[in-house]
PDB file of C-alpha atoms in Angstrom:
ATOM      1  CA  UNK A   1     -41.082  13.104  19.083  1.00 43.00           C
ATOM      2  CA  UNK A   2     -37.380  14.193  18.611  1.00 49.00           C
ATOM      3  CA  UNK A   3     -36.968  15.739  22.147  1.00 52.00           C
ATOM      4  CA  UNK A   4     -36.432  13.552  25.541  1.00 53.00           C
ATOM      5  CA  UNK A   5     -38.490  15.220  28.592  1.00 51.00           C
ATOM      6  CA  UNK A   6     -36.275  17.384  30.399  1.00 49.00           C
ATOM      7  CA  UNK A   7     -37.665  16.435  33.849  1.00 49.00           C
ATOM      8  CA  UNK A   8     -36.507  14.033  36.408  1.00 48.00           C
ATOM      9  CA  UNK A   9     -37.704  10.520  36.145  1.00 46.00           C
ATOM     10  CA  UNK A  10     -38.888  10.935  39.821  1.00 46.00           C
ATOM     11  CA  UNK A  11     -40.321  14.450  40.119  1.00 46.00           C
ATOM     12  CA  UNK A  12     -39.466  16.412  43.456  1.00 41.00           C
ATOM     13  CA  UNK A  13     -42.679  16.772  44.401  1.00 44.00           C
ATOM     14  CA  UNK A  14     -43.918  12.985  44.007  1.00 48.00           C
ATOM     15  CA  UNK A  15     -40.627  11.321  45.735  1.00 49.00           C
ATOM     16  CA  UNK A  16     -40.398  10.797  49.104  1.00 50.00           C
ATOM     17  CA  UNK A  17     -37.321   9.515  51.553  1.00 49.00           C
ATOM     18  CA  UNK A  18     -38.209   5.694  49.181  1.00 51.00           C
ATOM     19  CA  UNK A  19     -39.032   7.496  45.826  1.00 52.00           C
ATOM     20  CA  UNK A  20     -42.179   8.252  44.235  1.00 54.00           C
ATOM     21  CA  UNK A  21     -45.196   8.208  46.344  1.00 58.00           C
ATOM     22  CA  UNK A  22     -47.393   5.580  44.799  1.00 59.00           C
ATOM     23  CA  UNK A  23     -51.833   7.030  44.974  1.00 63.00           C
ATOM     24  CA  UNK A  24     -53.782   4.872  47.201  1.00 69.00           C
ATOM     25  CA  UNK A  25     -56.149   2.539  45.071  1.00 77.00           C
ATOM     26  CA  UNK A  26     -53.600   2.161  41.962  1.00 82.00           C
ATOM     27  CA  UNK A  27     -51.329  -0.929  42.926  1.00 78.00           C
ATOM     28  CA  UNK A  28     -51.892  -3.408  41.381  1.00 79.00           C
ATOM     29  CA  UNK A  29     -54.047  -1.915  38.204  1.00 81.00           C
ATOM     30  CA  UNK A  30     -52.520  -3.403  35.021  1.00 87.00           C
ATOM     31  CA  UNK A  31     -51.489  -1.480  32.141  1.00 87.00           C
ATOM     32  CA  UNK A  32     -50.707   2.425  33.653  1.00 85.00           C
ATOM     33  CA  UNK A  33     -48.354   4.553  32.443  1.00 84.00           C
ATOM     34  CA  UNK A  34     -47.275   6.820  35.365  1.00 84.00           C
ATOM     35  CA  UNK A  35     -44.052   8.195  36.434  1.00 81.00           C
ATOM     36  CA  UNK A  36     -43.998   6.201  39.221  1.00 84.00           C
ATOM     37  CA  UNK A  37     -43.116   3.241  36.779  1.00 85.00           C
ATOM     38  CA  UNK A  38     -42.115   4.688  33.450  1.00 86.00           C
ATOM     39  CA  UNK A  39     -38.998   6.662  32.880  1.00 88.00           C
ATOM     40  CA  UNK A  40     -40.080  10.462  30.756  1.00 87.00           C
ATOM     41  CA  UNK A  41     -37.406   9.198  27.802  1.00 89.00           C
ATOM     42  CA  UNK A  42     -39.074   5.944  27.716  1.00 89.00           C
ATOM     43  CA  UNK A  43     -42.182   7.721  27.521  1.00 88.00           C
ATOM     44  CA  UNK A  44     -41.067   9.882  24.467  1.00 87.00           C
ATOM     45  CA  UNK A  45     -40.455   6.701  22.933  1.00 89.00           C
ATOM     46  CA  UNK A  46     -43.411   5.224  22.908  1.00 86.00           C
ATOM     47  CA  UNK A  47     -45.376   8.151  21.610  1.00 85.00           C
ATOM     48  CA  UNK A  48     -42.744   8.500  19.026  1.00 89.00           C
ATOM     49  CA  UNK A  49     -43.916   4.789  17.861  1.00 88.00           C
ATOM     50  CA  UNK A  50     -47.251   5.973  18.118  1.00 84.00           C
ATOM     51  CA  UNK A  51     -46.702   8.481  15.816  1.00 85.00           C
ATOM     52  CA  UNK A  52     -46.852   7.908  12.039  1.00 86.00           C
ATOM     53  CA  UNK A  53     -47.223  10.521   8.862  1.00 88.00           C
ATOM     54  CA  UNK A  54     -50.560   8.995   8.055  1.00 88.00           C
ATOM     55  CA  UNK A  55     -53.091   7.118   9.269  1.00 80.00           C
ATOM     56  CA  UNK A  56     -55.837   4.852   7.976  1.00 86.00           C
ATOM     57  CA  UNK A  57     -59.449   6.427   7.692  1.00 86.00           C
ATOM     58  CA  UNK A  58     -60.812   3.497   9.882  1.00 84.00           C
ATOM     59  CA  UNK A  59     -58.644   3.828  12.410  1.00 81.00           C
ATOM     60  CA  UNK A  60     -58.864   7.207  12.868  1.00 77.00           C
ATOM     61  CA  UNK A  61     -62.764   6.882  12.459  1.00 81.00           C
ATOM     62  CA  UNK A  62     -63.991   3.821  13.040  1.00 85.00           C
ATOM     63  CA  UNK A  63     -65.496   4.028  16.093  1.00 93.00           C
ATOM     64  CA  UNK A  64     -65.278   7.879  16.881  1.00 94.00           C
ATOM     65  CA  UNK A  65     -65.891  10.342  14.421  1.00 95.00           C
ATOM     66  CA  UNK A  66     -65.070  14.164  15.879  1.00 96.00           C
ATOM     67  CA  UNK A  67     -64.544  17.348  13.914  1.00 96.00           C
ATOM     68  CA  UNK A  68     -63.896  21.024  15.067  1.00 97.00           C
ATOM     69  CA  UNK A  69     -63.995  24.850  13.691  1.00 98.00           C
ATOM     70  CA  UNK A  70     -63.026  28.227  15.071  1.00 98.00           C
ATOM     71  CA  UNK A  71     -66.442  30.477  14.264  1.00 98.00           C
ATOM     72  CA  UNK A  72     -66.153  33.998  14.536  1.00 98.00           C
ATOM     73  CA  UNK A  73     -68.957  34.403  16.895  1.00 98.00           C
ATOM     74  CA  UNK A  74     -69.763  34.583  20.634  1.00 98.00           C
ATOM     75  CA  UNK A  75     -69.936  32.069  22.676  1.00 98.00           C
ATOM     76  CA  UNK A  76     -73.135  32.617  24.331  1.00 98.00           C
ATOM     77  CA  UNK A  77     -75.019  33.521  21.038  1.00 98.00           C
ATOM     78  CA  UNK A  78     -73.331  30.145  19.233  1.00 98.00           C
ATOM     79  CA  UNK A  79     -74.684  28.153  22.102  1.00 98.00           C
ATOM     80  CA  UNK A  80     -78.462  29.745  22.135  1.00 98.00           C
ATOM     81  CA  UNK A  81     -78.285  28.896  18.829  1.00 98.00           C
ATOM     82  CA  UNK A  82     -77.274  25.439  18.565  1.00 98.00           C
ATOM     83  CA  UNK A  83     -79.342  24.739  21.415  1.00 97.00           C
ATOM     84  CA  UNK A  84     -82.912  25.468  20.000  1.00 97.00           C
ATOM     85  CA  UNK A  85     -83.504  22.554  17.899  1.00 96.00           C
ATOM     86  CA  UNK A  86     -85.633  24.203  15.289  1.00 96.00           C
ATOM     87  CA  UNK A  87     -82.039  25.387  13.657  1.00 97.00           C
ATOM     88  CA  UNK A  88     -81.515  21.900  13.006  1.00 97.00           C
ATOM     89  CA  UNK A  89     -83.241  23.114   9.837  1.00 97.00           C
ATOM     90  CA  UNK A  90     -80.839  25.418   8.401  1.00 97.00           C
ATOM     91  CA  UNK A  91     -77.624  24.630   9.592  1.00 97.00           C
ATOM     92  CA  UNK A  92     -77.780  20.318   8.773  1.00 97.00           C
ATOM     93  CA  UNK A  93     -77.654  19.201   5.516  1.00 95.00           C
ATOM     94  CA  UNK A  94     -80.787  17.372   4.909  1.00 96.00           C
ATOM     95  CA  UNK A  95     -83.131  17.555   8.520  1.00 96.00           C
ATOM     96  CA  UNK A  96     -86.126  19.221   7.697  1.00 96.00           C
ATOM     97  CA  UNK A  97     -90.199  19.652   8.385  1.00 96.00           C
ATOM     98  CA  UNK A  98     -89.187  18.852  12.008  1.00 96.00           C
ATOM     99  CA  UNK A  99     -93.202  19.327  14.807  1.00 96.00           C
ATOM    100  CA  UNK A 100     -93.666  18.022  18.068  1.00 96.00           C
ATOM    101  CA  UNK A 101     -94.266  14.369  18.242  1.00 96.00           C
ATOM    102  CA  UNK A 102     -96.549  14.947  21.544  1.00 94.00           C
ATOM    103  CA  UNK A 103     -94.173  13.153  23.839  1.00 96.00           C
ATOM    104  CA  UNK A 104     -92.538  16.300  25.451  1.00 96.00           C
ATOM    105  CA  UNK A 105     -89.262  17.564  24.128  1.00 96.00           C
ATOM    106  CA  UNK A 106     -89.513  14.471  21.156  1.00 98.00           C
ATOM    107  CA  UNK A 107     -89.858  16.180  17.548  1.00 97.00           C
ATOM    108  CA  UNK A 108     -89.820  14.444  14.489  1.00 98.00           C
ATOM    109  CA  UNK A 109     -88.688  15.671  11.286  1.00 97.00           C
ATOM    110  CA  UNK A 110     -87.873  13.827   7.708  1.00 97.00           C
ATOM    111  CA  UNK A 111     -83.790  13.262   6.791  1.00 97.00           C
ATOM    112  CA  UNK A 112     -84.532  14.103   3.236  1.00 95.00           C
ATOM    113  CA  UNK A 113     -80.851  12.051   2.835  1.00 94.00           C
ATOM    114  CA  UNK A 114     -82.698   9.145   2.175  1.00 95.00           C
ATOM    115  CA  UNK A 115     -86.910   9.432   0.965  1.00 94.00           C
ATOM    116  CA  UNK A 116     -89.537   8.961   3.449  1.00 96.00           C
ATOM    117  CA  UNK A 117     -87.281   8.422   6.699  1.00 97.00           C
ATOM    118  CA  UNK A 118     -88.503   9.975   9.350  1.00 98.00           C
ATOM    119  CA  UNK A 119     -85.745  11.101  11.998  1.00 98.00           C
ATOM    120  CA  UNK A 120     -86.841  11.887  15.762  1.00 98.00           C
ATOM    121  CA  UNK A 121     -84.907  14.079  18.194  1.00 98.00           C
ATOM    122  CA  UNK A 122     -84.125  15.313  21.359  1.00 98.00           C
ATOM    123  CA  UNK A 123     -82.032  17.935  22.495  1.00 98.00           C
ATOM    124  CA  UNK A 124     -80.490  18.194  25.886  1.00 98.00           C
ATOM    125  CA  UNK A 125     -78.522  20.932  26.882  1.00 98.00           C
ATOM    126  CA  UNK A 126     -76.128  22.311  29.493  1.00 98.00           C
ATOM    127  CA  UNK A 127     -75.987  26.001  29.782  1.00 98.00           C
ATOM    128  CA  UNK A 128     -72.923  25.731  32.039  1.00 97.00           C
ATOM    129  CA  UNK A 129     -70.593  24.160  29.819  1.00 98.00           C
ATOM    130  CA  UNK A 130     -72.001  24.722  27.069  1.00 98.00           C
ATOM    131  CA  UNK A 131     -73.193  21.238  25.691  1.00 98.00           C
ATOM    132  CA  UNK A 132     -76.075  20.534  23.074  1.00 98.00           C
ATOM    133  CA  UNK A 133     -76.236  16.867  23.070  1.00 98.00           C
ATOM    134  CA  UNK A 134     -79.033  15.993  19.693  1.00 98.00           C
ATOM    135  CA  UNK A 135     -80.142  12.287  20.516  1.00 98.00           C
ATOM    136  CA  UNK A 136     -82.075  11.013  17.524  1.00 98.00           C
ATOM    137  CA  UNK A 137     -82.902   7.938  15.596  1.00 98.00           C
ATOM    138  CA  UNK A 138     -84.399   7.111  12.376  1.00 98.00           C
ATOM    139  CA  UNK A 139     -88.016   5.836  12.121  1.00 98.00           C
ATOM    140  CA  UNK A 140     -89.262   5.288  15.869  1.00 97.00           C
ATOM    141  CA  UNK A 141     -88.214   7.241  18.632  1.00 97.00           C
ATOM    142  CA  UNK A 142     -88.480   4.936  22.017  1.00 97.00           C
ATOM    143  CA  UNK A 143     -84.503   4.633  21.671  1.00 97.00           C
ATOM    144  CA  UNK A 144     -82.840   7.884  20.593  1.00 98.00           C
ATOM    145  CA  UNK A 145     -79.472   5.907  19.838  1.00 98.00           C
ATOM    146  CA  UNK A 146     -77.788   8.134  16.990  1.00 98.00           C
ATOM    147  CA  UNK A 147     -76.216  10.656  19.567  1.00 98.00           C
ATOM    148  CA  UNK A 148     -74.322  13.887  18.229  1.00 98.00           C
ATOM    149  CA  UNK A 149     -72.579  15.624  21.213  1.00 98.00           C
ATOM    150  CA  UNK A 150     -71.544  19.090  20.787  1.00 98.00           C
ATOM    151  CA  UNK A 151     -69.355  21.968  22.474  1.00 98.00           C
ATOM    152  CA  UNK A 152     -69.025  25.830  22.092  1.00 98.00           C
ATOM    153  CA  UNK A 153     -65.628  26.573  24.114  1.00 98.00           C
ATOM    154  CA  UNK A 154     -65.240  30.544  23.920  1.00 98.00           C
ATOM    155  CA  UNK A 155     -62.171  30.888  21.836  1.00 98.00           C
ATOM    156  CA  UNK A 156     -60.749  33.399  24.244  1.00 98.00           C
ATOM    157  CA  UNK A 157     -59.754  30.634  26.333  1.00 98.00           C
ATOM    158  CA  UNK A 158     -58.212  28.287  24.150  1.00 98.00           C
ATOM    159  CA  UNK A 159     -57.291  30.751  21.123  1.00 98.00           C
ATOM    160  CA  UNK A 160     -56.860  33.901  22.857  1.00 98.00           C
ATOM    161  CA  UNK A 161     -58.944  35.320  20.667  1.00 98.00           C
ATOM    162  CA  UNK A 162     -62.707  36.468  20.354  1.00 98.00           C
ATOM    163  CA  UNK A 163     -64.829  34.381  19.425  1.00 98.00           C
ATOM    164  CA  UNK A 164     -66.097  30.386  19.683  1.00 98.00           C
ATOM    165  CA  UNK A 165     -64.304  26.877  19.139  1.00 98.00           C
ATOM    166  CA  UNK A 166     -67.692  24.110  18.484  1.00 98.00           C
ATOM    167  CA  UNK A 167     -66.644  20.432  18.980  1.00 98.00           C
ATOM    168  CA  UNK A 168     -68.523  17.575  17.444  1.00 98.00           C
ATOM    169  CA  UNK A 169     -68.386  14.314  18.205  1.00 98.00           C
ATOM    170  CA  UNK A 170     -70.503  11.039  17.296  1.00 97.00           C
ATOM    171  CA  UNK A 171     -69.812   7.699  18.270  1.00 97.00           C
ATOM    172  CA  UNK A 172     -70.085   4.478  16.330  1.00 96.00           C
ATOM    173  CA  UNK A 173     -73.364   2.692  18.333  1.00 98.00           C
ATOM    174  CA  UNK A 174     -74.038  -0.962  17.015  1.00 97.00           C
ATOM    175  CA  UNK A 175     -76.981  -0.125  15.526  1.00 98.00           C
ATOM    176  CA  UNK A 176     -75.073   1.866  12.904  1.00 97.00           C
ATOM    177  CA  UNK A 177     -73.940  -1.700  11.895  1.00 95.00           C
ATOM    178  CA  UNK A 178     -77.613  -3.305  12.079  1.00 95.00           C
ATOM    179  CA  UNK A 179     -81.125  -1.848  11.797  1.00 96.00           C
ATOM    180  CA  UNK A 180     -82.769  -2.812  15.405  1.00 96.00           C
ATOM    181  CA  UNK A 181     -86.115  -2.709  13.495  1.00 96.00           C
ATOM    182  CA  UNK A 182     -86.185  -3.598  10.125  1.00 96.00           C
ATOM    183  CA  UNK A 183     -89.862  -3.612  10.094  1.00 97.00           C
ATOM    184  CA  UNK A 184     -89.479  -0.076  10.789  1.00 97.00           C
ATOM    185  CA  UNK A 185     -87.857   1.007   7.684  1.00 97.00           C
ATOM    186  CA  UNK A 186     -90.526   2.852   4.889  1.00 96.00           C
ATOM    187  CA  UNK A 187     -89.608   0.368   2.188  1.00 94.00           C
ATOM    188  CA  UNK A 188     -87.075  -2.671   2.147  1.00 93.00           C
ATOM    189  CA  UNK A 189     -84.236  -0.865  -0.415  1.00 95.00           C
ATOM    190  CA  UNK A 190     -83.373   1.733   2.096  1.00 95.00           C
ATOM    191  CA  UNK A 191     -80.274   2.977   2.599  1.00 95.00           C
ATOM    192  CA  UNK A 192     -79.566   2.233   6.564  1.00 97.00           C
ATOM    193  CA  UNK A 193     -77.731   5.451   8.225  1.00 96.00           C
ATOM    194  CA  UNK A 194     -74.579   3.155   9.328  1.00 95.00           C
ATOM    195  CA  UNK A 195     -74.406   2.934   5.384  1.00 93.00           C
ATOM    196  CA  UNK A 196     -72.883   6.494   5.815  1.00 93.00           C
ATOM    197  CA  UNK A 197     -70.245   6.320   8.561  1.00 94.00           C
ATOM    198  CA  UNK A 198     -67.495   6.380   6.710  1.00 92.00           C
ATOM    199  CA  UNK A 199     -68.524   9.778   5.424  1.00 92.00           C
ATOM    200  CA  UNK A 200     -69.394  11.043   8.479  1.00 93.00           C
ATOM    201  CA  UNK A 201     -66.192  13.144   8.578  1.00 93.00           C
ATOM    202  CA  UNK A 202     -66.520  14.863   5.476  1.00 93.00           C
ATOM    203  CA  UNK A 203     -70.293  15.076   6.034  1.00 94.00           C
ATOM    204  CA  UNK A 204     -69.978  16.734   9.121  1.00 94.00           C
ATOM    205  CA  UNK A 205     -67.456  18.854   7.796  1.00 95.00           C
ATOM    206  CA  UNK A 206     -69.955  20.183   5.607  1.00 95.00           C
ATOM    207  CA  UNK A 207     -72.504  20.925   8.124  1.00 97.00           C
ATOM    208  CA  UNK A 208     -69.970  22.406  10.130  1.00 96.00           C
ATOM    209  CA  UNK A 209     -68.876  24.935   7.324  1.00 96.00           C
ATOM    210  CA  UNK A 210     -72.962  25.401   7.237  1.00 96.00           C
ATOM    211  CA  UNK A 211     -73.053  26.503  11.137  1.00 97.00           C
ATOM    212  CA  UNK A 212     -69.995  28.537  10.843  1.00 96.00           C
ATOM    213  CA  UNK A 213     -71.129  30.447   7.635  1.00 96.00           C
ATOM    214  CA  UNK A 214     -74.846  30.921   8.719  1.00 97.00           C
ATOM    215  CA  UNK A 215     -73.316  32.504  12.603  1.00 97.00           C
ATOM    216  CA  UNK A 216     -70.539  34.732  11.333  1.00 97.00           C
ATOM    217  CA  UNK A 217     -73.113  36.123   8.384  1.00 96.00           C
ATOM    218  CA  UNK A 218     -75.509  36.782  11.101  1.00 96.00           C
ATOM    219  CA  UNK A 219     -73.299  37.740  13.675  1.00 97.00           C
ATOM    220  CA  UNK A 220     -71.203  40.112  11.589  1.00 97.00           C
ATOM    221  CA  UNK A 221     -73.879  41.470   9.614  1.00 97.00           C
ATOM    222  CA  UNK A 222     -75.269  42.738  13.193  1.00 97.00           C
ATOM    223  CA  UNK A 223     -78.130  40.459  12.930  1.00 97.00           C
ATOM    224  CA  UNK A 224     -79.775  38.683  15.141  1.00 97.00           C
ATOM    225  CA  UNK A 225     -78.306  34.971  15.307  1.00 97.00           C
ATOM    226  CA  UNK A 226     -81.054  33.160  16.227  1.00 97.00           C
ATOM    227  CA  UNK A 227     -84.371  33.088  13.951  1.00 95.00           C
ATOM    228  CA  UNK A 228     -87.794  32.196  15.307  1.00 93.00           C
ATOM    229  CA  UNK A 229     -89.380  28.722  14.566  1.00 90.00           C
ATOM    230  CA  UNK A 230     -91.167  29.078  10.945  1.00 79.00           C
ATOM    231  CA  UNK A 231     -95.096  28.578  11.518  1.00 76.00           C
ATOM    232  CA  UNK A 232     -96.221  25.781  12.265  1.00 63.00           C
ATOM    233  CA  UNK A 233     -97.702  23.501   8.898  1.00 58.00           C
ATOM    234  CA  UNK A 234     -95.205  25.437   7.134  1.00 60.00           C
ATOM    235  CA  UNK A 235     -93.199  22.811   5.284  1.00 53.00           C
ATOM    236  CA  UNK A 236     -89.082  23.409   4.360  1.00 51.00           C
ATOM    237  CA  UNK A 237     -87.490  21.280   1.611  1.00 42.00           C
ATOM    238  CA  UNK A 238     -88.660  19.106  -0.585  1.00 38.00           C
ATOM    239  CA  UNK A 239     -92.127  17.060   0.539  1.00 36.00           C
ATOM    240  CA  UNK A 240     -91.455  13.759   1.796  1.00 33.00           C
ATOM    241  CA  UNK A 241     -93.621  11.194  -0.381  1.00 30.00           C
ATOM    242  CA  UNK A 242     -95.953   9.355   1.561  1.00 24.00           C
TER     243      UNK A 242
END
């Protein structure tokens, strides 16, 4: 950060006859960064220390992993289709075979990424902002713990231009680090998911490109985005062996 903030150290609008006005409920908090007790230039360099040509992949994705792509595609239809969780199917790189568990809204599907691993799912959704939140887990589903929270932000807003920015996000739970049930698992040299989070970025990435080629073909094309559910007992991908 080359530039020093332009602006007062004590904004006209925050100082009164003493200086700034301090919020109610903040003295004494340790650790804030306001103007009320950091100078702007002092502030510009920090972030300037903050601020490095590269970063290491575990810091920048250790814990969080989130990706992002413009897709040439309405809001409204991105989000009616993310939200319907039978597209889980074409979009993701190895979810398949997905049927209702009999617990309403569970479904259960195989993640052909690793043989006979069943993944369950949930989706919840928020048609206000926008939000399709998939909580699964592999191989039992009382404790949906792998959570993937998405966005569709119409790109007029934050682009000015037509169209739809999706956000992705996952967070590094500890059971990415340990199996909570071993006894679980469909054989004892499985792969566990938290095996993968370091490529969860470029993995993602993938399934990303997947979402944004499969709505601008359809959307573009003038077909419809969303597809029906294929019949039911009407396997996709490879059979799982049993």
């Amino acid at each position: 950060m080359s530039v020093a903030p332009s602006t007062s150290a004590e904004p006209s609008h925050l100082t009164g006859p003493s200086g700034p006005t301090e919020v109610r409920g903040l003295t004494g908090i340790p650790g804030l960064t306001r103007v009320e007790n950091t100078d702007p230039a002092v502030l510009a360099a920090r972030c300037a220390e903050l601020t490095r040509p590269a970063y290491p992949h575990q810091e920048v994705y250790g814990r969080y992993c989130t990706i992002h792509e413009y897709v040439d595609c309405p809001p409204d239809e991105a989000y009616a289709y993310l939200r319907q969780g039978h597209h889980l199917e074409e979009w993701t790189f190895s979810l398949r075979n997905f049927a209702p568990t009999g617990t309403a809204g569970l479904w259960v599907g195989d993640d052909l990424l690793e043989a006979q691993t069943r993944i369950y799912c949930r989706v919840e959704t928020n048609a206000e902002a926008r939000t399709v939140d998939f909580h699964c887990s592999w191989d039992q589903g009382e404790k949906l713990w792998m959570i993937y929270l998405m966005r569709v932000v119409p790109a007029e807003l934050v682009l000015d231009r037509p169209g739809s920015v999706i956000t992705w996000t996952n967070c590094r739970h500890p059971f990415y680090d340990a199996n909570p049930r071993p006894d679980l698992a469909p054989r004892s040299d499985r792969a566990w998911v938290g095996a993968y989070w370091d490529l969860f970025y470029a993995g993602h990435t993938v399934e990303l490109a997947n979402l944004k080629a499969i709505l601008e073909h359809r959307h573009l094309g003038g077909l419809p985005v969303s597809v029906p559910p294929r019949p039911a007992g009407a396997a996709t991908g490879p059979a799982v062996a049993q």
